[in-house]
Coordinates of C-alpha atoms in Angstrom, one line a residue:
M138 CA 94.9 117.9 105.7
R139 CA 94.8 116.6 102.9
A140 CA 93.5 113.8 101.8
L141 CA 92.1 111.2 99.5
V142 CA 88.5 109.9 99.6
I143 CA 86.6 107.4 98.0
N144 CA 82.7 108.5 97.9
G145 CA 81.7 105.9 95.8
K146 CA 82.1 104.4 92.1
L147 CA 84.5 106.8 89.8
D148 CA 84.6 109.1 92.2
L149 CA 87.3 109.9 93.8
V150 CA 88.5 112.8 95.0
E151 CA 91.1 115.7 96.7
T152 CA 90.0 116.8 99.6
E153 CA 90.1 118.8 103.3
L154 CA 89.9 116.6 106.7
P155 CA 90.5 117.6 109.7
T156 CA 93.9 117.0 111.3
P157 CA 93.3 113.8 113.7
E158 CA 95.0 114.7 117.3
P159 CA 96.8 111.5 119.1
G160 CA 95.2 110.3 122.6
P161 CA 96.3 107.6 124.5
G162 CA 98.0 104.9 123.1
Q163 CA 98.1 106.8 119.7
V164 CA 100.6 108.1 117.1
R165 CA 100.3 110.4 114.8
L166 CA 102.5 109.7 111.2
R167 CA 102.8 112.5 108.6
M168 CA 102.1 110.1 105.3
A169 CA 104.4 109.8 102.8
F170 CA 103.3 106.9 100.4
G171 CA 101.1 104.7 99.7
G172 CA 100.6 101.7 97.8
V173 CA 97.4 100.7 95.4
C174 CA 95.9 97.6 96.5
G175 CA 93.6 95.2 94.8
S176 CA 91.4 96.1 97.6
D177 CA 92.0 99.9 97.0
L178 CA 90.9 99.1 93.3
H179 CA 87.5 97.5 93.5
Y180 CA 86.6 100.9 96.7
Y181 CA 87.5 103.0 93.5
N182 CA 86.2 101.4 90.4
E183 CA 82.7 98.8 91.3
G184 CA 82.4 101.4 95.0
A185 CA 82.6 98.2 96.5
N186 CA 84.8 95.2 97.8
G187 CA 83.0 92.1 97.6
E188 CA 80.5 92.5 100.2
Y189 CA 82.2 95.5 101.3
V190 CA 80.2 98.6 100.4
V191 CA 81.9 102.3 100.1
R192 CA 78.4 104.5 102.9
E193 CA 80.6 106.8 104.1
P194 CA 84.1 108.3 102.3
L195 CA 86.4 106.4 102.7
V196 CA 90.3 107.0 102.4
P197 CA 91.9 103.7 101.0
G198 CA 95.5 103.2 101.4
H199 CA 96.6 100.6 103.7
E200 CA 100.5 100.0 102.1
V201 CA 102.2 103.6 103.7
S202 CA 104.9 104.6 105.3
G203 CA 106.1 108.0 106.4
T204 CA 107.6 109.6 109.9
V205 CA 106.7 110.0 113.1
D206 CA 104.6 113.7 113.4
A207 CA 104.0 113.5 117.1
D208 CA 104.2 110.5 119.6
P209 CA 102.6 111.5 122.8
S210 CA 104.4 109.4 125.2
G211 CA 107.8 110.6 123.8
D212 CA 109.0 107.5 122.5
L213 CA 109.5 107.4 118.9
A214 CA 111.4 110.8 117.7
P215 CA 109.1 113.3 115.8
G216 CA 111.0 112.5 112.1
T217 CA 111.3 108.3 112.8
P218 CA 110.6 107.1 109.7
V219 CA 108.7 103.9 110.3
T220 CA 106.1 102.0 108.4
V221 CA 102.6 100.2 109.6
H222 CA 100.8 96.8 110.7
P223 CA 97.5 97.8 109.2
A224 CA 95.6 95.7 111.1
T225 CA 94.0 96.2 114.5
F226 CA 92.7 92.3 116.0
G227 CA 89.9 92.0 117.0
S228 CA 88.7 88.9 120.0
P229 CA 90.8 85.5 120.7
E230 CA 88.6 82.6 119.8
P231 CA 89.5 78.5 120.8
G232 CA 90.9 76.9 118.3
I233 CA 93.1 80.0 116.7
E234 CA 94.8 81.3 119.5
D235 CA 98.2 82.4 118.0
R236 CA 96.9 83.2 114.6
R237 CA 95.1 87.1 115.9
H238 CA 94.4 87.8 112.3
L239 CA 91.8 85.3 112.4
W240 CA 90.1 86.8 114.3
P241 CA 86.6 87.9 114.6
G242 CA 86.2 92.3 115.1
G243 CA 89.3 93.6 113.5
A244 CA 89.7 96.4 111.3
Y245 CA 92.0 97.3 108.5
L246 CA 93.5 100.0 107.1
G247 CA 91.7 101.6 104.2
S248 CA 88.3 99.6 104.6
A249 CA 85.1 98.9 104.1
S250 CA 84.2 96.2 106.2
T251 CA 83.3 98.1 109.4
W252 CA 81.1 100.9 110.5
P253 CA 82.4 103.3 111.1
H254 CA 84.6 102.4 107.6
T255 CA 88.0 102.1 109.2
Q256 CA 90.0 105.3 107.2
G257 CA 93.1 104.5 105.2
G258 CA 96.7 106.6 105.0
M259 CA 96.6 107.7 102.2
S260 CA 96.4 111.2 103.6
E261 CA 99.0 113.9 104.6
F262 CA 97.9 112.3 108.4
L263 CA 97.3 109.2 110.4
L264 CA 96.4 108.6 113.6
V265 CA 97.6 104.8 114.6
D266 CA 97.8 103.2 117.4
K267 CA 101.7 102.9 118.9
D268 CA 102.0 99.1 118.9
M269 CA 101.2 99.8 115.1
V270 CA 104.6 101.5 114.2
R271 CA 107.3 100.0 112.7
P272 CA 110.2 102.0 112.7
L273 CA 112.3 101.3 109.8
P274 CA 116.0 100.4 110.1
A275 CA 119.0 102.1 107.7
G276 CA 119.1 102.0 105.2
L277 CA 115.4 101.1 104.1
S278 CA 114.1 104.2 102.1
L279 CA 110.5 104.6 102.9
R280 CA 110.1 104.4 99.1
R281 CA 110.7 100.8 99.2
A282 CA 109.3 100.2 102.8
A283 CA 105.7 101.2 100.9
L284 CA 105.9 97.5 100.1
A285 CA 106.2 96.0 103.2
E286 CA 102.8 95.3 103.4
P287 CA 102.0 93.0 100.4
L288 CA 105.6 91.7 100.8
A289 CA 103.6 90.2 104.2
V290 CA 101.5 89.0 102.3
A291 CA 103.2 86.8 99.9
L292 CA 105.3 86.1 103.5
H293 CA 102.7 84.8 105.1
G294 CA 101.6 82.5 101.8
I295 CA 105.0 80.6 102.0
T296 CA 104.2 80.4 106.2
V297 CA 100.7 78.7 105.0
A298 CA 102.6 76.2 102.7
G299 CA 105.1 75.3 105.1
G300 CA 108.4 77.3 103.5
V301 CA 110.0 76.6 100.6
R302 CA 113.3 76.2 100.5
G303 CA 114.8 73.9 99.1
K304 CA 111.6 73.5 97.1
R305 CA 110.3 73.6 93.5
V306 CA 107.9 76.2 93.6
L307 CA 104.8 77.6 91.1
V308 CA 103.6 81.2 91.1
S309 CA 100.5 81.4 89.9
G310 CA 100.5 85.3 88.8
S311 CA 102.4 87.6 88.3
G312 CA 100.5 90.9 89.8
P313 CA 102.1 93.0 92.1
I314 CA 101.5 90.0 94.7
G315 CA 102.5 87.8 92.0
L316 CA 105.7 89.5 91.6
L317 CA 106.5 90.0 95.3
A318 CA 105.7 86.1 95.6
T319 CA 108.4 85.0 93.5
A320 CA 111.1 87.4 95.1
A321 CA 109.8 86.1 98.2
C322 CA 110.5 82.5 97.8
I323 CA 114.0 83.2 95.5
A324 CA 115.0 84.8 99.3
E325 CA 114.0 82.2 101.0
G326 CA 115.7 79.6 99.3
A327 CA 113.3 77.8 97.2
A328 CA 115.4 76.0 94.5
E329 CA 113.1 76.9 91.7
V330 CA 110.6 79.2 90.9
T331 CA 107.8 79.0 88.2
A332 CA 106.1 81.8 87.6
T333 CA 102.9 82.2 85.7
D334 CA 100.4 85.1 84.1
V335 CA 98.5 85.5 81.0
L336 CA 100.3 88.9 79.9
P337 CA 103.8 89.2 78.4
G338 CA 104.6 92.1 80.9
P339 CA 103.5 90.7 85.0
L340 CA 106.3 87.5 83.8
E341 CA 108.9 89.3 82.0
R342 CA 108.4 92.1 85.8
A343 CA 108.6 88.3 87.5
R344 CA 112.4 87.7 85.2
R345 CA 113.4 90.0 85.8
L346 CA 113.0 89.8 89.4
G347 CA 114.8 86.5 89.6
A348 CA 112.2 83.7 88.2
H349 CA 114.3 80.7 86.9
S350 CA 110.9 80.2 84.8
T351 CA 108.0 82.1 83.3
V352 CA 105.0 80.1 81.7
Q353 CA 102.2 82.3 79.9
I354 CA 98.4 80.7 80.3
G355 CA 97.1 80.4 76.8
T356 CA 100.4 80.2 75.2
D357 CA 102.8 78.0 76.6
E358 CA 102.6 74.6 78.4
L359 CA 102.3 74.1 82.0
P360 CA 103.8 71.0 83.5
A361 CA 101.5 69.1 85.2
L362 CA 102.9 66.8 88.4
A363 CA 106.4 69.6 88.2
F364 CA 105.6 71.6 92.2
D365 CA 106.6 70.6 95.6
V366 CA 104.7 74.1 96.2
V367 CA 102.1 76.1 94.7
L368 CA 100.9 79.9 95.2
E369 CA 97.9 80.9 93.6
C370 CA 97.9 85.0 93.8
S371 CA 96.2 85.4 90.8
G372 CA 92.2 84.9 92.7
V373 CA 91.2 83.1 88.9
P374 CA 88.7 80.4 89.7
A375 CA 90.1 78.9 86.3
A376 CA 93.4 79.6 87.9
V377 CA 92.8 77.4 90.6
S378 CA 91.9 73.5 88.8
A379 CA 94.9 74.6 86.8
A380 CA 97.1 74.5 90.2
L381 CA 96.4 71.8 90.9
L382 CA 97.3 70.2 87.7
A383 CA 100.6 71.6 87.8
A384 CA 101.8 70.7 91.6
R385 CA 103.3 66.8 92.3
R386 CA 101.5 64.4 94.2
A387 CA 101.2 65.0 98.8
A388 CA 101.8 68.9 97.4
V389 CA 100.7 72.2 98.6
V390 CA 99.1 74.4 96.4
V391 CA 97.6 77.9 99.1
Q392 CA 95.4 80.1 97.8
V393 CA 96.0 83.6 98.0
G394 CA 95.2 85.9 95.9
M395 CA 91.6 86.5 97.0
V396 CA 88.9 85.0 94.6
P397 CA 84.7 85.7 94.0
N398 CA 82.6 84.9 96.7
E399 CA 80.4 83.1 95.1
P400 CA 80.1 79.4 93.4
R401 CA 82.7 78.6 90.9
G402 CA 83.2 75.4 89.0
I403 CA 87.1 74.2 90.5
N404 CA 87.9 70.6 89.0
L405 CA 88.6 69.2 92.5
A406 CA 89.9 65.4 91.0
P407 CA 93.3 66.0 91.5
L408 CA 93.2 66.8 94.4
I409 CA 91.7 64.1 96.1
S410 CA 94.1 61.6 93.3
K411 CA 97.2 63.4 94.0
E412 CA 96.2 63.5 97.9
L413 CA 97.2 67.2 98.0
Q414 CA 96.7 70.7 100.9
L415 CA 94.9 73.5 99.2
R416 CA 95.3 75.4 101.9
G417 CA 93.8 79.3 102.5
A418 CA 96.3 82.1 103.0
F419 CA 94.4 85.7 104.7
R420 CA 96.6 88.5 104.9
F421 CA 99.4 87.8 107.8
D422 CA 100.2 88.1 111.3
D423 CA 103.6 89.6 112.1
E424 CA 105.2 88.5 109.0
I425 CA 106.0 92.8 108.0
D426 CA 108.7 92.3 110.4
H427 CA 110.5 89.9 108.2
A428 CA 109.1 91.8 105.7
I429 CA 110.8 95.1 106.5
E430 CA 114.3 93.0 107.4
L431 CA 114.1 91.1 103.7
L432 CA 113.5 94.4 102.1
L433 CA 115.8 96.0 104.0
D434 CA 118.6 92.5 102.9
T435 CA 117.1 92.3 99.8
P436 CA 117.2 96.1 97.6
G437 CA 116.3 94.8 94.2
I438 CA 112.6 94.0 95.5
E439 CA 111.5 97.7 95.5
D440 CA 111.3 96.9 91.2
V441 CA 108.3 95.8 92.1
I442 CA 107.3 99.1 91.4
T443 CA 107.0 100.6 88.0
H444 CA 105.3 103.8 88.8
E445 CA 105.0 106.3 91.5
L446 CA 102.8 109.9 90.9
P447 CA 102.2 112.5 93.1
A448 CA 99.1 112.4 94.7
G449 CA 98.0 115.7 92.4
Q450 CA 97.5 112.5 90.2
A451 CA 95.7 110.2 91.6
L452 CA 93.3 109.5 88.8
E453 CA 96.3 108.0 87.1
A454 CA 98.0 106.3 89.1
F455 CA 94.7 104.5 89.9
A456 CA 94.0 104.4 86.2
V457 CA 97.7 102.6 85.5
A458 CA 97.4 100.2 88.6
K459 CA 93.5 98.8 86.5
D460 CA 96.5 97.9 84.2
S461 CA 98.5 94.9 84.9
E462 CA 99.7 94.8 81.4
A463 CA 101.3 98.4 81.9
S464 CA 102.2 98.5 85.4
G465 CA 103.3 95.9 88.9
K466 CA 103.2 98.4 92.0
V467 CA 101.6 101.7 91.4
I468 CA 102.8 104.1 94.4
I469 CA 101.7 107.6 95.6
S470 CA 103.6 110.2 96.8
L471 CA 101.4 112.2 99.6
W472 CA 103.0 115.3 99.6
T473 CA 105.3 115.5 102.0
G474 CA 108.2 114.4 99.1
E475 CA 110.2 112.4 101.7
Q476 CA 113.1 109.7 100.8

């Protein structure tokens, strides 16, 4: 089978790999689309994603959709359209029994965090455990379904915040996750959603998705004490300080965007004086099921996708995805041409 493989820094090639055979409890999928995520960009541009270094050829991709190719159990018919929950959960620990995504020992598609690496879905075929498969409802295209995983990340941030219905929400950063967070907050009944970014392109995309207002950092003034909930999606340490200032007293600030694993200066004085709650959000547990429903009911969320390129133009796709002024979500069509 054909696959996209990252061998190291700036080394991405199309290659031939053995077609996997499903065993008991497994399903083989024929892949249709794969979204380019920030972690994929790090693996390609830097040869590592934080502390996780590419040490063997890695097939990227955890934002995927496709069709069932083979299910030995016979439960899923060939051709069934699906997306995939990309996590394999580890072992439960006391205190987090209900948070499978935090259990140690888990794995994630397209990740160098494990050894051997956990191969991703930017290939002709993908072998997954059957419980990772999510059949799609009628009317949800494979193209739009490739957004299920990143939308689930945004929805988990809302879960951690305790919900946004009727609340004034600030979405800090309008990259793909921020854009999906904006769309999700609107769909979940937020009274007002304000999106920020340092660039005008992402803000224009946020407005098209329904943001009530936008703030260009460095040009416009971000109001203080104005928001009930802040979803910080940029991962820029300076933005965390700004989020704490923008939050009203006793508000909830959720850090959705990944920040560097190193000491960085953050002004915590507002956290104390306003009794803010600063919470972290990591991936998601079961929000992908809600994401599928939301994608079906709100087709306009597909506007997050700004570029679709074929697998033969993967290098161009990764380059475009790195340009946050020009692109929102970039997806790669994976040889099948299935829609």
